[in-house]
Short mmCIF file of N, CA, C and O and ligand atoms in Angstrom, two decimals:
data_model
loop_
_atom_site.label_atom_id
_atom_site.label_comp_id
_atom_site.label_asym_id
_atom_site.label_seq_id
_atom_site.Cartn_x
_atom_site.Cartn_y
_atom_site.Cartn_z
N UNK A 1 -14.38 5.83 -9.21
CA UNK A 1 -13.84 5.88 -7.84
C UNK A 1 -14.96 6.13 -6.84
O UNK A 1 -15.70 7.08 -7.10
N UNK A 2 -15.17 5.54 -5.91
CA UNK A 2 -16.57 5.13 -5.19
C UNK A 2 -15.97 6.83 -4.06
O UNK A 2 -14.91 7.35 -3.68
N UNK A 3 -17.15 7.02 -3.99
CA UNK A 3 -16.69 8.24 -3.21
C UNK A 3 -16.77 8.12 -1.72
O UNK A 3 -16.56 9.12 -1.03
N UNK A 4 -17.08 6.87 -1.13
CA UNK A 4 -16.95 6.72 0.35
C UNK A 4 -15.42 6.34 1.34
O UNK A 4 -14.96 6.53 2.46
N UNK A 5 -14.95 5.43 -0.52
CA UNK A 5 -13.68 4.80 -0.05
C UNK A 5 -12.86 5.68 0.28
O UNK A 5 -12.52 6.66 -0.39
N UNK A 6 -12.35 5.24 1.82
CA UNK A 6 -11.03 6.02 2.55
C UNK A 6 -9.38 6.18 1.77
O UNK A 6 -8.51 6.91 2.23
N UNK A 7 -9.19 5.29 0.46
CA UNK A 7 -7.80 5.24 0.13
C UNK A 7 -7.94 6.00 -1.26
O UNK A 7 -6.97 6.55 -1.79
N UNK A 8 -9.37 5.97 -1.90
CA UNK A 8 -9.63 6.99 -3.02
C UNK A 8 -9.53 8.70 -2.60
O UNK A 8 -9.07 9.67 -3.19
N UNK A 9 -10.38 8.49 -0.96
CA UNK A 9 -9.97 10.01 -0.81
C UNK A 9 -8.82 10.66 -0.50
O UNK A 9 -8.57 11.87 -0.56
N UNK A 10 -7.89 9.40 -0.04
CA UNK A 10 -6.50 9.83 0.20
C UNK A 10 -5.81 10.13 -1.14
O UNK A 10 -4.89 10.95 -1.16
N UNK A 11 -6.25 9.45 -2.35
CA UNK A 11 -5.73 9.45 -3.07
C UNK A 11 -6.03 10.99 -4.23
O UNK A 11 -5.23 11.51 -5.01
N UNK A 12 -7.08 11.26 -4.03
CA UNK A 12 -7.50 12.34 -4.41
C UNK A 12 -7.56 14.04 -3.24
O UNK A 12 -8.10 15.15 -3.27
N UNK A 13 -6.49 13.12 -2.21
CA UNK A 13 -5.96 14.70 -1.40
C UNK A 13 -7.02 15.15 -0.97
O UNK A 13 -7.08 16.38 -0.92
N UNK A 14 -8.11 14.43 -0.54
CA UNK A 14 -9.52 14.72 0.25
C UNK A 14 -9.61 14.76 1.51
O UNK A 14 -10.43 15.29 2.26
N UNK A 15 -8.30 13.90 1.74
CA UNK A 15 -8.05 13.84 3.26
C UNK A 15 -6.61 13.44 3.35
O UNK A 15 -6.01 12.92 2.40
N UNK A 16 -6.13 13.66 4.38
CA UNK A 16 -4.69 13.89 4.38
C UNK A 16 -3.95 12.95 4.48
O UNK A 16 -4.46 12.07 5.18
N UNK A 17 -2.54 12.59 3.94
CA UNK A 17 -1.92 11.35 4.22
C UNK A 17 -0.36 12.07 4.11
O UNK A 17 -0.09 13.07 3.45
N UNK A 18 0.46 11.37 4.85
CA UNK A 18 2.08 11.65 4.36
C UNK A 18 2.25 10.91 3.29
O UNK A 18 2.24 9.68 3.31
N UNK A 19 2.41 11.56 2.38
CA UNK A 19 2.79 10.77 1.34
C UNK A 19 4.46 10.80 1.31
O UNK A 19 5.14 11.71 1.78
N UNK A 20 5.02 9.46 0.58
CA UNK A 20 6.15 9.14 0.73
C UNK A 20 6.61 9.17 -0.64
O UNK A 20 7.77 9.52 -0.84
N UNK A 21 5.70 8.79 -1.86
CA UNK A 21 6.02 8.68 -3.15
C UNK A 21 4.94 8.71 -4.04
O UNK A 21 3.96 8.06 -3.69
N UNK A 22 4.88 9.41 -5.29
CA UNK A 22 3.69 9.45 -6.03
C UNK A 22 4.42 9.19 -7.43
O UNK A 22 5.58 9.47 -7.74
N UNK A 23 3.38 8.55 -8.22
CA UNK A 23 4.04 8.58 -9.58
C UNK A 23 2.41 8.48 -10.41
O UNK A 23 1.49 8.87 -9.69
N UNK A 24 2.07 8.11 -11.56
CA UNK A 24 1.34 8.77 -12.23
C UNK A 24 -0.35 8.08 -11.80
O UNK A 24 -1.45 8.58 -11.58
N UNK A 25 0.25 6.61 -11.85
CA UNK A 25 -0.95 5.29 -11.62
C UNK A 25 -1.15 4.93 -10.34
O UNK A 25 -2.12 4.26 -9.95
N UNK A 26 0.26 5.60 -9.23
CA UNK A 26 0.52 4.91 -7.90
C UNK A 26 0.52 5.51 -6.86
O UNK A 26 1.41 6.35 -6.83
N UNK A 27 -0.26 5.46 -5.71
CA UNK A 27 0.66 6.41 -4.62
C UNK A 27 1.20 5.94 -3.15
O UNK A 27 0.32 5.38 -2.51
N UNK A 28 2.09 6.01 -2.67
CA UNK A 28 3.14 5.54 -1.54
C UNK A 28 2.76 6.27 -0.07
O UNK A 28 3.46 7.26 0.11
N UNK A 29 1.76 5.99 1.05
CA UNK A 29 1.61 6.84 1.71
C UNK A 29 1.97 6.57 3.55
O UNK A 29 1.17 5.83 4.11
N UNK A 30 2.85 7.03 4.20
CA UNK A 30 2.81 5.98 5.60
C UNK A 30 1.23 5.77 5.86
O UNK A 30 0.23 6.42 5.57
N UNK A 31 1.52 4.31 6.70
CA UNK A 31 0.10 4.13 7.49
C UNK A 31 -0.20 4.97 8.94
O UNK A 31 0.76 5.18 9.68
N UNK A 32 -1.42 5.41 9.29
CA UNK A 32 -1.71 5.80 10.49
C UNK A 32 -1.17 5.16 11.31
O UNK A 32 -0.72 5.81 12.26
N UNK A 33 -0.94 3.57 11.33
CA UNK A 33 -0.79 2.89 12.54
C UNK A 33 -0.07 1.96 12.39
O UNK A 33 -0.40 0.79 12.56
N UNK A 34 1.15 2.39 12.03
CA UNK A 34 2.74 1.67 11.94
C UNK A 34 2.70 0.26 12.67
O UNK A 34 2.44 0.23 13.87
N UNK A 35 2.92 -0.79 12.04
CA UNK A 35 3.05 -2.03 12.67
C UNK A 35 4.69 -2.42 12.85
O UNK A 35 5.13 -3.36 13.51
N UNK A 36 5.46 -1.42 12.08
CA UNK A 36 6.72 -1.79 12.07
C UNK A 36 7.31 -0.38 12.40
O UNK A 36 6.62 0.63 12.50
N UNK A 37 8.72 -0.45 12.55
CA UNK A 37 9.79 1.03 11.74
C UNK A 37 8.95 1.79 10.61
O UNK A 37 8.14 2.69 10.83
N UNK A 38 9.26 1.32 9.51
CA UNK A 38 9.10 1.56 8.39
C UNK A 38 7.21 0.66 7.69
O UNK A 38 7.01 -0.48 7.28
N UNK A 39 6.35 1.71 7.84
CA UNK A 39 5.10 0.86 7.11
C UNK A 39 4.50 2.17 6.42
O UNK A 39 4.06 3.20 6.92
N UNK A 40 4.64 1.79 5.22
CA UNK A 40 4.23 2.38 4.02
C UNK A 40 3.28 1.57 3.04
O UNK A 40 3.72 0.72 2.26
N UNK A 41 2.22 1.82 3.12
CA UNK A 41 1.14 1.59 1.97
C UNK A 41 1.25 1.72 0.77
O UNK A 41 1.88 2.77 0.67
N UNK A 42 0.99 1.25 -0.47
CA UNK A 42 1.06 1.90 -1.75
C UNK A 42 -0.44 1.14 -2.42
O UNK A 42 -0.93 0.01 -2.38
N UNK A 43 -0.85 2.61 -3.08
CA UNK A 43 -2.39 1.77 -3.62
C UNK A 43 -2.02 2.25 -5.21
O UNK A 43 -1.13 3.02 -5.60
N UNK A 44 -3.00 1.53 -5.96
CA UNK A 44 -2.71 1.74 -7.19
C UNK A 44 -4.37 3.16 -7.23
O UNK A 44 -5.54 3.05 -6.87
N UNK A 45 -3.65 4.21 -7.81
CA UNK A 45 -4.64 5.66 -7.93
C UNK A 45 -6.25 4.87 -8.46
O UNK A 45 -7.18 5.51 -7.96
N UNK A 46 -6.68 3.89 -9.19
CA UNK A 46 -7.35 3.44 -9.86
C UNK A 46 -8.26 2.79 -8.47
O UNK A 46 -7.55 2.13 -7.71
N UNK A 47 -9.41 2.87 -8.15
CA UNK A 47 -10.74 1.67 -7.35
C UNK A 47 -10.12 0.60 -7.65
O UNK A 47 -9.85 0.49 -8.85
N UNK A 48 -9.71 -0.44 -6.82
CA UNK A 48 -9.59 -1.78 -7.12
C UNK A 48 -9.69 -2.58 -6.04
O UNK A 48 -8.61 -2.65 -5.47
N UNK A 49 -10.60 -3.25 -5.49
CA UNK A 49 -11.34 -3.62 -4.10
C UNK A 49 -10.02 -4.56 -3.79
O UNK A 49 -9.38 -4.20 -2.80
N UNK A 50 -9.77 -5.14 -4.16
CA UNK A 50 -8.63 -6.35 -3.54
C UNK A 50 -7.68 -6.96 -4.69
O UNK A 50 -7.44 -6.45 -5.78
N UNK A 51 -7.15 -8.33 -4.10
CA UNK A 51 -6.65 -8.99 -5.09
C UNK A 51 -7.59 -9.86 -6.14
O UNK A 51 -7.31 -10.07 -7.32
N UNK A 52 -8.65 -10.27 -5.50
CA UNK A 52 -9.51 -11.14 -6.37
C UNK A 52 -9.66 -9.97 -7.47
O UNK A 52 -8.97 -10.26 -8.45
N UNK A 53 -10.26 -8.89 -7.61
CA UNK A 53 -10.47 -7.94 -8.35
C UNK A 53 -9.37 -7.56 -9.22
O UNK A 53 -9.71 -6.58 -9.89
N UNK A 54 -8.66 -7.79 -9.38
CA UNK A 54 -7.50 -7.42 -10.04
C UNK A 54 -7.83 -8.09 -12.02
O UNK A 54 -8.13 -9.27 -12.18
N UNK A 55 -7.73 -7.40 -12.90
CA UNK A 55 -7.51 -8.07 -14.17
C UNK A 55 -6.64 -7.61 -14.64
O UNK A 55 -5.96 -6.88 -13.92
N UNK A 56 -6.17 -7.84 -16.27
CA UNK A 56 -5.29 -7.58 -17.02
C UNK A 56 -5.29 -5.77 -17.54
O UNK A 56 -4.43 -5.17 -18.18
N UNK A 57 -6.47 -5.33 -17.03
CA UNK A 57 -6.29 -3.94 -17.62
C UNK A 57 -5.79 -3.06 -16.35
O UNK A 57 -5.88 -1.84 -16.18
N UNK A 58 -5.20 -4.09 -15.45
CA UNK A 58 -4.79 -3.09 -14.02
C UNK A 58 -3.10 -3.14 -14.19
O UNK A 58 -2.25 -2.58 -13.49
N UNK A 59 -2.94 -3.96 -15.28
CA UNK A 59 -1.36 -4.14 -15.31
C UNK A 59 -0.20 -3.17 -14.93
O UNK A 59 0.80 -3.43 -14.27
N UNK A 60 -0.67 -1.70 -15.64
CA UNK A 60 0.48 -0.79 -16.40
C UNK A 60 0.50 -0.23 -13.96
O UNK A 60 1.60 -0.05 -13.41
N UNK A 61 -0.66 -0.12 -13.23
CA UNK A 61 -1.23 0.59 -12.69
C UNK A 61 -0.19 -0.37 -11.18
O UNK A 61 0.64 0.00 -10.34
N UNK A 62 -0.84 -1.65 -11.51
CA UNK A 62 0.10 -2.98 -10.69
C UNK A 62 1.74 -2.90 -10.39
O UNK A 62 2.50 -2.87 -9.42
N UNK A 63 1.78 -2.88 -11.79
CA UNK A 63 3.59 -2.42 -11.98
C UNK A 63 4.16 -1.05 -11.30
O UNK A 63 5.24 -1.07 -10.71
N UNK A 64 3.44 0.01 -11.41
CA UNK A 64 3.18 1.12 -10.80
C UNK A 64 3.52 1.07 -9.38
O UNK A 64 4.52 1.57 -8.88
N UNK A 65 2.55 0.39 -8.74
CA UNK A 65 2.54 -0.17 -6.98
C UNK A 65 3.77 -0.78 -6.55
O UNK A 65 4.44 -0.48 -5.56
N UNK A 66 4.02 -1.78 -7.53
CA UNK A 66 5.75 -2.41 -7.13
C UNK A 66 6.69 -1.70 -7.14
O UNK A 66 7.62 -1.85 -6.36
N UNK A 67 6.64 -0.74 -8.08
CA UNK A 67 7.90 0.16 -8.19
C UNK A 67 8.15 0.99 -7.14
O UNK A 67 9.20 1.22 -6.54
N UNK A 68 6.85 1.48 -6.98
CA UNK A 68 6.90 2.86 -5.98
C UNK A 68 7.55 1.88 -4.54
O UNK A 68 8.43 2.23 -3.76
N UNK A 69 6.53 0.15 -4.54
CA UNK A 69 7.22 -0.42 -3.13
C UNK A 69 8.85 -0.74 -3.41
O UNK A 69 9.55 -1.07 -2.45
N UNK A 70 9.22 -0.68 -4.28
CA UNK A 70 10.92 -0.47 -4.40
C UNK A 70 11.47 0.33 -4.18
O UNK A 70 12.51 0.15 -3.54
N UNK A 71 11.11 1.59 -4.56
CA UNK A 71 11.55 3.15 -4.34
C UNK A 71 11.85 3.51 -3.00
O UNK A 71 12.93 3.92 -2.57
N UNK A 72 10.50 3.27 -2.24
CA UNK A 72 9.88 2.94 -0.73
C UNK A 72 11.07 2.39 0.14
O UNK A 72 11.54 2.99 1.10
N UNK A 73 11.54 1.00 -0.39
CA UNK A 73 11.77 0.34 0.25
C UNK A 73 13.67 0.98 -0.09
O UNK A 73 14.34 1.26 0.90
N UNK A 74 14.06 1.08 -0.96
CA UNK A 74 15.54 2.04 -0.80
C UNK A 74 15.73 3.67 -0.69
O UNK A 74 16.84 4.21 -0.77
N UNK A 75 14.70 4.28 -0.54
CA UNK A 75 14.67 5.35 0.13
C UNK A 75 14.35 5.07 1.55
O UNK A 75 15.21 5.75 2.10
N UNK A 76 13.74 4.57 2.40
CA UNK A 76 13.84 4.03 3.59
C UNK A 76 14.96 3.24 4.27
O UNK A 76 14.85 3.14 5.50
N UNK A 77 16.23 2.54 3.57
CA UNK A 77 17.26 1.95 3.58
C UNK A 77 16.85 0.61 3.96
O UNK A 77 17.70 -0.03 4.60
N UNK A 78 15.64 -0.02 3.69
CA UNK A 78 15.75 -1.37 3.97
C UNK A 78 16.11 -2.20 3.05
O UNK A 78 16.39 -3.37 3.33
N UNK A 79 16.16 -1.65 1.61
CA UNK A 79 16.38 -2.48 -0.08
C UNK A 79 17.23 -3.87 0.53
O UNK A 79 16.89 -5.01 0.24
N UNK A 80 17.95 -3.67 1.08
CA UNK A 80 19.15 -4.88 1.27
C UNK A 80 19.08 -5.15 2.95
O UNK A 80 19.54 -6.28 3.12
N UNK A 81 18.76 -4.67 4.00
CA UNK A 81 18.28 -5.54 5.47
C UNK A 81 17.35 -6.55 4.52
O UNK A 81 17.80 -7.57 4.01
N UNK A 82 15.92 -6.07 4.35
CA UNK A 82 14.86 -6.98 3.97
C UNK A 82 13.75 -6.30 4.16
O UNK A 82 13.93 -5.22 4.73
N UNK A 83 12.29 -6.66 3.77
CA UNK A 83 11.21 -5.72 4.60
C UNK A 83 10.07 -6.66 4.01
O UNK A 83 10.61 -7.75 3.80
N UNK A 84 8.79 -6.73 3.68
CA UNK A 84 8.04 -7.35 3.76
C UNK A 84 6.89 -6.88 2.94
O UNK A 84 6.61 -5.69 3.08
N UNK A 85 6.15 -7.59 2.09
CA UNK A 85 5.45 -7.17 1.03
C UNK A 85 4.05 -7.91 1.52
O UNK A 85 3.94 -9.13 1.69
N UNK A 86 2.86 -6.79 1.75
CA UNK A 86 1.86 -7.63 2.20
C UNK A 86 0.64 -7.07 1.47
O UNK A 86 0.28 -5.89 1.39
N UNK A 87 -0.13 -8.51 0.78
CA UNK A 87 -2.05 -7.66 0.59
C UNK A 87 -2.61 -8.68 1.40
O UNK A 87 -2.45 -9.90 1.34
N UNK A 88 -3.31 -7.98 2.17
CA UNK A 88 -4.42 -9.00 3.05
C UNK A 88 -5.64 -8.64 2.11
O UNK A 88 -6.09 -7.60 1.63
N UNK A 89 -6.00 -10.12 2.06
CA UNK A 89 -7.34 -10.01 0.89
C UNK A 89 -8.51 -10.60 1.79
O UNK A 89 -8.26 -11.29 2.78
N UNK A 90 -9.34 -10.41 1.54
CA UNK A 90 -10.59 -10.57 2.72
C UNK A 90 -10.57 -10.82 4.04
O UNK A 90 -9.56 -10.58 4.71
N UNK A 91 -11.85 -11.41 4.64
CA UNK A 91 -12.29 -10.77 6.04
C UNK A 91 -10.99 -11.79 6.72
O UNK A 91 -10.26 -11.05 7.38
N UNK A 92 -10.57 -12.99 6.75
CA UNK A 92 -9.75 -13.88 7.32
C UNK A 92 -8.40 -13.64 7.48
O UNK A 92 -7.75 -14.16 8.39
N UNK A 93 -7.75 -12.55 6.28
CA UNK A 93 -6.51 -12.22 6.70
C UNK A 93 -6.61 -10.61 7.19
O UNK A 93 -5.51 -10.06 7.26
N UNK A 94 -7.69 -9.84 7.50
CA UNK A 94 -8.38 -8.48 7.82
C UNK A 94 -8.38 -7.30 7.08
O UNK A 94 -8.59 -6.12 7.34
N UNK A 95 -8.23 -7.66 6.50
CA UNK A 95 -8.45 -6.81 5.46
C UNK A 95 -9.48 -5.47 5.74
O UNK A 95 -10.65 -5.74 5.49
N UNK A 96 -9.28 -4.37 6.11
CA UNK A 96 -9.92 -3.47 6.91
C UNK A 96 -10.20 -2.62 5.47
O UNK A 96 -11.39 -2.30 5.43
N UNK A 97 -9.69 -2.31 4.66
CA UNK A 97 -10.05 -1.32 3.97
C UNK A 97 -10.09 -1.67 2.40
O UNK A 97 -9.04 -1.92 1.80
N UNK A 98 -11.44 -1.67 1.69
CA UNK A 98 -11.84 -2.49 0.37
C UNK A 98 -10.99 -1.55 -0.74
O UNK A 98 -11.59 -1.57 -1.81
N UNK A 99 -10.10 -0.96 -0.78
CA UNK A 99 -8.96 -0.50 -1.49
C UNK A 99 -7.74 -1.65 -1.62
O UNK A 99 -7.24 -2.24 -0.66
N UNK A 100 -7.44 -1.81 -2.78
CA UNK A 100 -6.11 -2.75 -3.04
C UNK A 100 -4.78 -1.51 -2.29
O UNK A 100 -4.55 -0.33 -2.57
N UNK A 101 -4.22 -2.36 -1.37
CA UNK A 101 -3.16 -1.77 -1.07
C UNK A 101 -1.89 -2.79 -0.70
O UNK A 101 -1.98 -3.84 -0.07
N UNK A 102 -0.68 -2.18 -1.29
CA UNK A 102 0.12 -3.08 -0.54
C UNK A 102 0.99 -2.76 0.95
O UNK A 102 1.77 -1.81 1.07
N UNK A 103 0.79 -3.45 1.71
CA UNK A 103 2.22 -2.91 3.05
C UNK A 103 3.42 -3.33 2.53
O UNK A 103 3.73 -4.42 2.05
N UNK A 104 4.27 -1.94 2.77
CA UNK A 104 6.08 -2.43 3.11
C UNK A 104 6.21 -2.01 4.26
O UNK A 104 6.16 -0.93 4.87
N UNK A 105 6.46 -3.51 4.53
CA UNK A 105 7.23 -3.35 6.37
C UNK A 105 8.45 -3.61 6.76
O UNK A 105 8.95 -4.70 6.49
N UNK A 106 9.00 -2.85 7.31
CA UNK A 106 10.90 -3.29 7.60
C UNK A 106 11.46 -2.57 8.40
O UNK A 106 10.76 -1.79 9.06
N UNK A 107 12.66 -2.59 8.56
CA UNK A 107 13.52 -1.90 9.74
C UNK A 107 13.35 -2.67 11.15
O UNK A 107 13.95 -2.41 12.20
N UNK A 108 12.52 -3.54 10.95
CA UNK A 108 12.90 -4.78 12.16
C UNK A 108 12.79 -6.45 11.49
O UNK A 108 12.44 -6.75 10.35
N UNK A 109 13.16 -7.26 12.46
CA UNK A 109 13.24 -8.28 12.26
C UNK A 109 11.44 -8.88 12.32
O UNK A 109 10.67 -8.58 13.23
N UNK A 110 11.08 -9.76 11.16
CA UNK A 110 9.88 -9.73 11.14
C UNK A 110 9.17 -11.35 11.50
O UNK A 110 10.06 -12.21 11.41
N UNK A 111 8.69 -11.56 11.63
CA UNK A 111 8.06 -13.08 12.53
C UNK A 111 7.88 -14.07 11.25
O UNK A 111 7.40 -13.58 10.23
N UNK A 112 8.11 -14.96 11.25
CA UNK A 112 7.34 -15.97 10.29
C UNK A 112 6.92 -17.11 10.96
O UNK A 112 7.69 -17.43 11.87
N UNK A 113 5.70 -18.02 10.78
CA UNK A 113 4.79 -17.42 10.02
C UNK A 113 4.08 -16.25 10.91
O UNK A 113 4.15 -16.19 12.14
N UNK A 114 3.23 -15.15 9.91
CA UNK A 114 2.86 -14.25 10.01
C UNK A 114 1.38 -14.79 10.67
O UNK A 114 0.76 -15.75 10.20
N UNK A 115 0.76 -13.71 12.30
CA UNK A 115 -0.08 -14.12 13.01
C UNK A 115 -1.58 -14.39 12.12
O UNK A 115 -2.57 -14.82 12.71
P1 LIG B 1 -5.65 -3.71 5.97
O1 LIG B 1 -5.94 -4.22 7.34
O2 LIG B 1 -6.91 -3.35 5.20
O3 LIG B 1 -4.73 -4.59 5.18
O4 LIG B 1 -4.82 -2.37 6.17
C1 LIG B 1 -5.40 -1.12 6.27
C2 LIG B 1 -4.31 -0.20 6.79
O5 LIG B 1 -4.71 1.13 6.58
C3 LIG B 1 -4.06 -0.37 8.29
O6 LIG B 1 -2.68 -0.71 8.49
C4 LIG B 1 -4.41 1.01 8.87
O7 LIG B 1 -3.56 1.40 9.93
C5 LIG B 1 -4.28 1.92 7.66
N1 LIG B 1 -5.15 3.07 7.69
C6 LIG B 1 -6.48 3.09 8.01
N2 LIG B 1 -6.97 4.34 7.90
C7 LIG B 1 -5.93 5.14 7.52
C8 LIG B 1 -5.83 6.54 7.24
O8 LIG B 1 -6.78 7.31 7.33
N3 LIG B 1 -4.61 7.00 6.87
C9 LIG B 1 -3.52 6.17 6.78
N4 LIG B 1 -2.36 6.74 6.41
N5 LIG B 1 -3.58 4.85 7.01
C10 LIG B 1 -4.78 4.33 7.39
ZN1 LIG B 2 -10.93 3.23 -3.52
#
């Protein structure tokens, strides 16, 4: 775990986050800067720079991230409105922070296509 990265230190309670959900591989935390109602992050506890980075030994950790964005997403009451599952992977979709994370966004009506 690179010790500069901002979502490792969140993840290791180095610096503070609301967390929304934790489970062993995963953690669920709001974002600083809500793009929606409801925007909740979930990173997998493990360094994993993006999606390109991703292999088969991130599986158990991957599955982890979805769940918690399920949990997320019906403890927040959007499971059935709808809400929105996002990884921006490099500099073109902005990807601001070299931590794999996913957004759940919901509790409003959301644009397609996305800007
Ligand atoms: P990206 O643009 O990399 O896909 O998303 C990074 C997200 O992390 C942004 O939505 C941003 O608001 C959020 N973020 C950046 N720094 C912090 C922080 O220190 N705490 C929290 N909770 N969210 C952050
Ligand atoms: Zn990290």
């Amino acid at each position: 775990m690179p010790e500069a990265c901002l979502f490792c230190r969140i993840v290791r309670k180095k610096i503070p986050a609301k967390v929304a959900l934790e489970s062993s591989q995963a953690l669920a935390f709001y974002d600083i800067n809500p793009q929606a109602p409801v925007h909740i992050l979930v990173v997998p506890k493990t360094h994993i720079e993006n999606a390109m980075a991703v292999g088969p030994e991130h599986a158990g950790a991957l599955y982890e991230v979805l769940m918690l964005a399920q949990e997320a997403a019906k403890k927040e009451g959007i499971s059935k409105s709808g809400f929105r599952l996002v990884f921006n992977n490099g500099p073109d979709a902005g990807q601001a922070v070299a931590h794999l994370h996913l957004h759940v966004l919901g509790k409003r009506k959301l644009g397609w296509p996305p800007g």
